Short mmCIF file of C-alpha atoms in Angstrom, two decimals:
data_model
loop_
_atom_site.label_atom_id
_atom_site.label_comp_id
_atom_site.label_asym_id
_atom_site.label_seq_id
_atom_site.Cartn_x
_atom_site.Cartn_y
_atom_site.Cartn_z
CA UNK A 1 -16.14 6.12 116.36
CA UNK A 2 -13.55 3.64 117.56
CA UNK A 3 -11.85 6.50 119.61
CA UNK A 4 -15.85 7.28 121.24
CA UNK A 5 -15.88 3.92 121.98
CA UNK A 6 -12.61 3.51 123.84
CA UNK A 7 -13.41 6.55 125.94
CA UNK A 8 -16.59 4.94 127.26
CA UNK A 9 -14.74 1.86 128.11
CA UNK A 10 -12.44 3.79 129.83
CA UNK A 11 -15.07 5.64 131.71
CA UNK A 12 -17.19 2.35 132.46
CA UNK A 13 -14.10 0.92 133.78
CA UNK A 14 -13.56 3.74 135.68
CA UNK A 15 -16.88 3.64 137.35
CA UNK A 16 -17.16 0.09 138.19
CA UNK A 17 -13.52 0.85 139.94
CA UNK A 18 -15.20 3.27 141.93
CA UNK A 19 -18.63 1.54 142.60
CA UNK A 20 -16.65 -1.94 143.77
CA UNK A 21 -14.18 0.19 146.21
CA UNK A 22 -17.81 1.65 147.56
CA UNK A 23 -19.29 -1.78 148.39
CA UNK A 24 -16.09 -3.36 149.86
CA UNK A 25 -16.06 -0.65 152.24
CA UNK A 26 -12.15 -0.16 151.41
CA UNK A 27 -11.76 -3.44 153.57
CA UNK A 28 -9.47 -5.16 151.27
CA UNK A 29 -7.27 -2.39 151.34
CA UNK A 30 -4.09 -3.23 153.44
CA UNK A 31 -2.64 -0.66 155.82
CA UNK A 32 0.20 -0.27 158.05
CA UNK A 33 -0.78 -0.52 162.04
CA UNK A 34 1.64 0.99 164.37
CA UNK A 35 1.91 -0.96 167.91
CA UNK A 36 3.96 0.95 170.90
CA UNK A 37 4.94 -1.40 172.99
CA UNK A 38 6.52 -0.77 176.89
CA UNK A 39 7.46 -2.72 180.02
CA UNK A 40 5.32 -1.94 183.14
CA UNK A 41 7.52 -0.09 185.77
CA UNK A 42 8.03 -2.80 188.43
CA UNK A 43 10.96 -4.01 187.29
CA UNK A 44 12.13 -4.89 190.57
CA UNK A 45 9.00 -7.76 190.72
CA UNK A 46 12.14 -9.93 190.22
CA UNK A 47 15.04 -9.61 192.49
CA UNK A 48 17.60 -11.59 190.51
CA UNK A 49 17.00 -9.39 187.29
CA UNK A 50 16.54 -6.33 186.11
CA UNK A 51 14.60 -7.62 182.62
CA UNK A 52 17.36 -6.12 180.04
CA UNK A 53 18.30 -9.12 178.88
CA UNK A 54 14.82 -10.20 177.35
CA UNK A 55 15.62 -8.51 173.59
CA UNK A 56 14.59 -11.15 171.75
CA UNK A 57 10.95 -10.33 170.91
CA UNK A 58 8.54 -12.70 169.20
CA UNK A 59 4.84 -11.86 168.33
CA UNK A 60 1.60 -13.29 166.45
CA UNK A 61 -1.78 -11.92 164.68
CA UNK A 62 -5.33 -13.61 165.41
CA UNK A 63 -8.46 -12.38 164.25
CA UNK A 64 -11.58 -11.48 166.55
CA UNK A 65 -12.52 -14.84 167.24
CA UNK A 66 -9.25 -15.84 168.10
CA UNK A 67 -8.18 -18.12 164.84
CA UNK A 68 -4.54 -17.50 164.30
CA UNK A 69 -3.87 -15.09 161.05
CA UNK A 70 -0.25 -14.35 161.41
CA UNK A 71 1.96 -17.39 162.41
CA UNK A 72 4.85 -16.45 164.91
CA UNK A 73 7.28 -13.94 164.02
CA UNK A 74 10.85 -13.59 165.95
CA UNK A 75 12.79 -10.50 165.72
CA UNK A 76 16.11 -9.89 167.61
CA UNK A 77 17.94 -7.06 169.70
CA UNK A 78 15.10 -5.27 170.74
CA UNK A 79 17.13 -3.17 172.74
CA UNK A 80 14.87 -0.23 173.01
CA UNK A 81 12.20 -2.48 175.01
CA UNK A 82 13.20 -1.99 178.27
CA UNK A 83 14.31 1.66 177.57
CA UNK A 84 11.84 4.51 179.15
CA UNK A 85 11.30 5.40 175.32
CA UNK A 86 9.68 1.98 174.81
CA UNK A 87 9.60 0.46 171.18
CA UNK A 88 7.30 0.76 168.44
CA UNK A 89 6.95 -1.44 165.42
CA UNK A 90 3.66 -1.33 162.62
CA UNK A 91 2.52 -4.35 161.03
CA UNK A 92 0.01 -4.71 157.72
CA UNK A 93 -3.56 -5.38 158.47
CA UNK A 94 -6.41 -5.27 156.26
CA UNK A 95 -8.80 -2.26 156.86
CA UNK A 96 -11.88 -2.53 159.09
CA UNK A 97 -10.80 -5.58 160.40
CA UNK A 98 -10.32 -6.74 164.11
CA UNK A 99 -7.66 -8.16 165.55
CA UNK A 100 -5.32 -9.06 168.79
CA UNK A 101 -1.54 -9.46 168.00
CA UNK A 102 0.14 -11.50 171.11
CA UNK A 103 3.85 -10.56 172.14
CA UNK A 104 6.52 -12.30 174.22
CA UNK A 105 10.26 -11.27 174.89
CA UNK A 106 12.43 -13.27 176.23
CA UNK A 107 16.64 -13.65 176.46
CA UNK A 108 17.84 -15.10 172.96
CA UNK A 109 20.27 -16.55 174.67
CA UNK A 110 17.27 -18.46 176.78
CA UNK A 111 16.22 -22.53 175.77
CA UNK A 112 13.55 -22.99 178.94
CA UNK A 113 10.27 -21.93 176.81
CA UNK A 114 9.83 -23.09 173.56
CA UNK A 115 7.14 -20.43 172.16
CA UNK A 116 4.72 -22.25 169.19
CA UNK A 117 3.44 -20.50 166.27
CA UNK A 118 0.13 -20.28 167.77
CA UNK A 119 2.17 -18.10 171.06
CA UNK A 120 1.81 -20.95 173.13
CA UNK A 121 4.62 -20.77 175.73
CA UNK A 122 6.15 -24.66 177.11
CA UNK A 123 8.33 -24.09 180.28
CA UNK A 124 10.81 -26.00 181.15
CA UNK A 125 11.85 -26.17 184.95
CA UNK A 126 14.59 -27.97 185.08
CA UNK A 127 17.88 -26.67 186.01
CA UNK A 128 18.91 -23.33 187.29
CA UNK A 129 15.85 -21.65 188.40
CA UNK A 130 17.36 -18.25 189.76
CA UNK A 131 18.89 -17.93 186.26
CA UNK A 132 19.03 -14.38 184.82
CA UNK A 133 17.84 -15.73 181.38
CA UNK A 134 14.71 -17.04 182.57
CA UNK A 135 13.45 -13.50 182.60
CA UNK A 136 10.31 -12.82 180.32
CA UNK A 137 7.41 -10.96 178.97
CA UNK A 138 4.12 -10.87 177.43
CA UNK A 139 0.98 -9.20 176.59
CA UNK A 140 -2.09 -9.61 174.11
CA UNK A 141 -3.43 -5.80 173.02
CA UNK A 142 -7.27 -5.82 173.17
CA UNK A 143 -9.30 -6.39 170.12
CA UNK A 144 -8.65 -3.38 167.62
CA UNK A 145 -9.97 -2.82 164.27
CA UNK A 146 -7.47 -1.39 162.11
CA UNK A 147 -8.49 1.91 160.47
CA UNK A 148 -6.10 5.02 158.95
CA UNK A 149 -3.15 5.58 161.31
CA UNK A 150 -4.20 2.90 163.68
CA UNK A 151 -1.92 3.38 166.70
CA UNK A 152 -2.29 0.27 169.18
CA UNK A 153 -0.71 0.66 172.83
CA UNK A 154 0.60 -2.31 174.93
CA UNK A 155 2.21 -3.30 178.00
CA UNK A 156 4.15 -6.36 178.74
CA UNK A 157 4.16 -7.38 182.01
CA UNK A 158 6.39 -10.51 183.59
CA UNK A 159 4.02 -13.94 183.46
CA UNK A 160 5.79 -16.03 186.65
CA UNK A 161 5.79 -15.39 190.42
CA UNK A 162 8.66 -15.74 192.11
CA UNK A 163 9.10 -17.95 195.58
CA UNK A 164 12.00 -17.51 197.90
CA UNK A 165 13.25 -20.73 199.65
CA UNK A 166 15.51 -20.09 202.42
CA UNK A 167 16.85 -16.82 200.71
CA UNK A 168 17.52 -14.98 203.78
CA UNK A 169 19.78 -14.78 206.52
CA UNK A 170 17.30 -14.56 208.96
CA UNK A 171 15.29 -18.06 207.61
CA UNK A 172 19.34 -19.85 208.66
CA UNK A 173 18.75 -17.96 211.73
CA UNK A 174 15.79 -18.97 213.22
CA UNK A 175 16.43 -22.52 212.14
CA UNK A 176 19.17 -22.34 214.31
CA UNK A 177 16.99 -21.64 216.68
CA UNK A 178 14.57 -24.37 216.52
CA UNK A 179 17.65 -26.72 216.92
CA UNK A 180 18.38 -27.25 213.27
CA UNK A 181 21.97 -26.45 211.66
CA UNK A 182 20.96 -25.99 207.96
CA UNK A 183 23.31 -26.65 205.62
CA UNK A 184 21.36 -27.42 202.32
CA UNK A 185 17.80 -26.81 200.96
CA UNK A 186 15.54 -28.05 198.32
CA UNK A 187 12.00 -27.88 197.49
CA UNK A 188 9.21 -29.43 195.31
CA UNK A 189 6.42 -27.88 194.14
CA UNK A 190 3.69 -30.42 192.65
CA UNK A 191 1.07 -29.27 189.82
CA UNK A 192 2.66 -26.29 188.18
CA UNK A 193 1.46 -25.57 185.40
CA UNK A 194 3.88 -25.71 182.23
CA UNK A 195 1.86 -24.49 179.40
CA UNK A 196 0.99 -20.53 179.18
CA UNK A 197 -1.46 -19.17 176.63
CA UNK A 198 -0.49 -16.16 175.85
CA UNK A 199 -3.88 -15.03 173.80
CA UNK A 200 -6.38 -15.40 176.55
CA UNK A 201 -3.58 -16.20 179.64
CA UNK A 202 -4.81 -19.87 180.17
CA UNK A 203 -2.48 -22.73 181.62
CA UNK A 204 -2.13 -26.35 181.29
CA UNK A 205 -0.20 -29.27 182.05
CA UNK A 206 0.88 -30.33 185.67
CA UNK A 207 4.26 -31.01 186.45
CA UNK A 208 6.46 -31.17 189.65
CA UNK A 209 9.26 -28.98 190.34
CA UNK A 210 12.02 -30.27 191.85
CA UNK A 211 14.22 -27.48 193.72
CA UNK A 212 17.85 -29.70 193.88
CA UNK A 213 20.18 -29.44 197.41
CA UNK A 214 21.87 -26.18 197.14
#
């Protein structure tokens, strides 16, 4: 009798296993998402850098309506980034889920953005500007929900324009020209933005940049 009664606990337990892992819809369930990640080809956007130096690679999970799940993570020598081969990395999601993961790389060797948990990117402007460094990336993927042997593509593409203040011999020339011996430059630029988003790609703050004699 005792042993009748142990099988049908067994066999209720069993079946309310089964029944619960029916009505969840297996969304508790926690699987491995794998995330190829690549540089876009225009490399030479930049002429001062050729983007190898941005190995340091730092990322975040947020759910569909954008609340942050995964706080900043930071992983180093990402050497295969800028390779033609790319890099690929999984992180574990929970099943039928949606999500966006944000990415920036940058130089670890870089102290101009200070990147928040939230992937909120501060810029700072002063100093060197044409420093090699300086040289970064980002991307968000588009919303994904995670199912078996999610595979999530993304490209990281450079976030800053670059301007070009009296870079050229022919700028020296044609001041000459006009009467004008150059012999130093600067440059300000007023309401610049210093506050990148990298979720949805939104700016704030408003600062001047101040291009020193050089």
């Amino acid at each position: 009798m005792k042993s009748f009664n142990l099988l049908f606990l067994l066999s209720f337990a069993l079946l309310f296993t089964a029944c619960s892992e029916e009505f969840d819809g297996g969304q508790n369930q926690i699987v491995a998402v794998q995330i190829d990640l690549d540089v876009e080809n225009s490399l030479g956007t930049r002429a001062i850098s050729d983007g190898t130096g941005a190995t340091q690679l730092m990322w975040a999970v947020f759910d569909a309506d954008g609340n942050l799940i995964i706080k900043k993570s930071v992983k180093d020598n990402i050497a295969g980034l800028l390779s033609e081969e790319g890099y690929s990395m999984s992180i574990s999601l929970a099943k039928g889920k949606t999500y966006q993961v944000a990415f920036w790389a940058q130089s670890a060797d870089c102290s101009f953005y200070n990147v928040s948990d939230d992937m909120k990117v501060t810029i700072d402007y002063a100093g060197i500007n044409n420093d090699e460094s300086r040289d970064a990336f980002c991307a968000t993927t588009e919303p994904f929900v995670v199912k078996n042997n999610t595979v999530v593509s993304v490209v990281l593409k450079r976030p800053f324009a670059q301007i070009n203040v009296g870079a050229f011999p022919y700028d020296v020339e044609y001041a000459k020209e006009t009467g004008l011996n150059v012999v130093k430059s600067s440059a300000t630029i007023k309401g610049v933005p210093n506050v990148l988003n990298i979720l949805d790609g939104s700016v704030e703050g408003q600062v001047d940049v101040n291009y020193t004699l050089s």
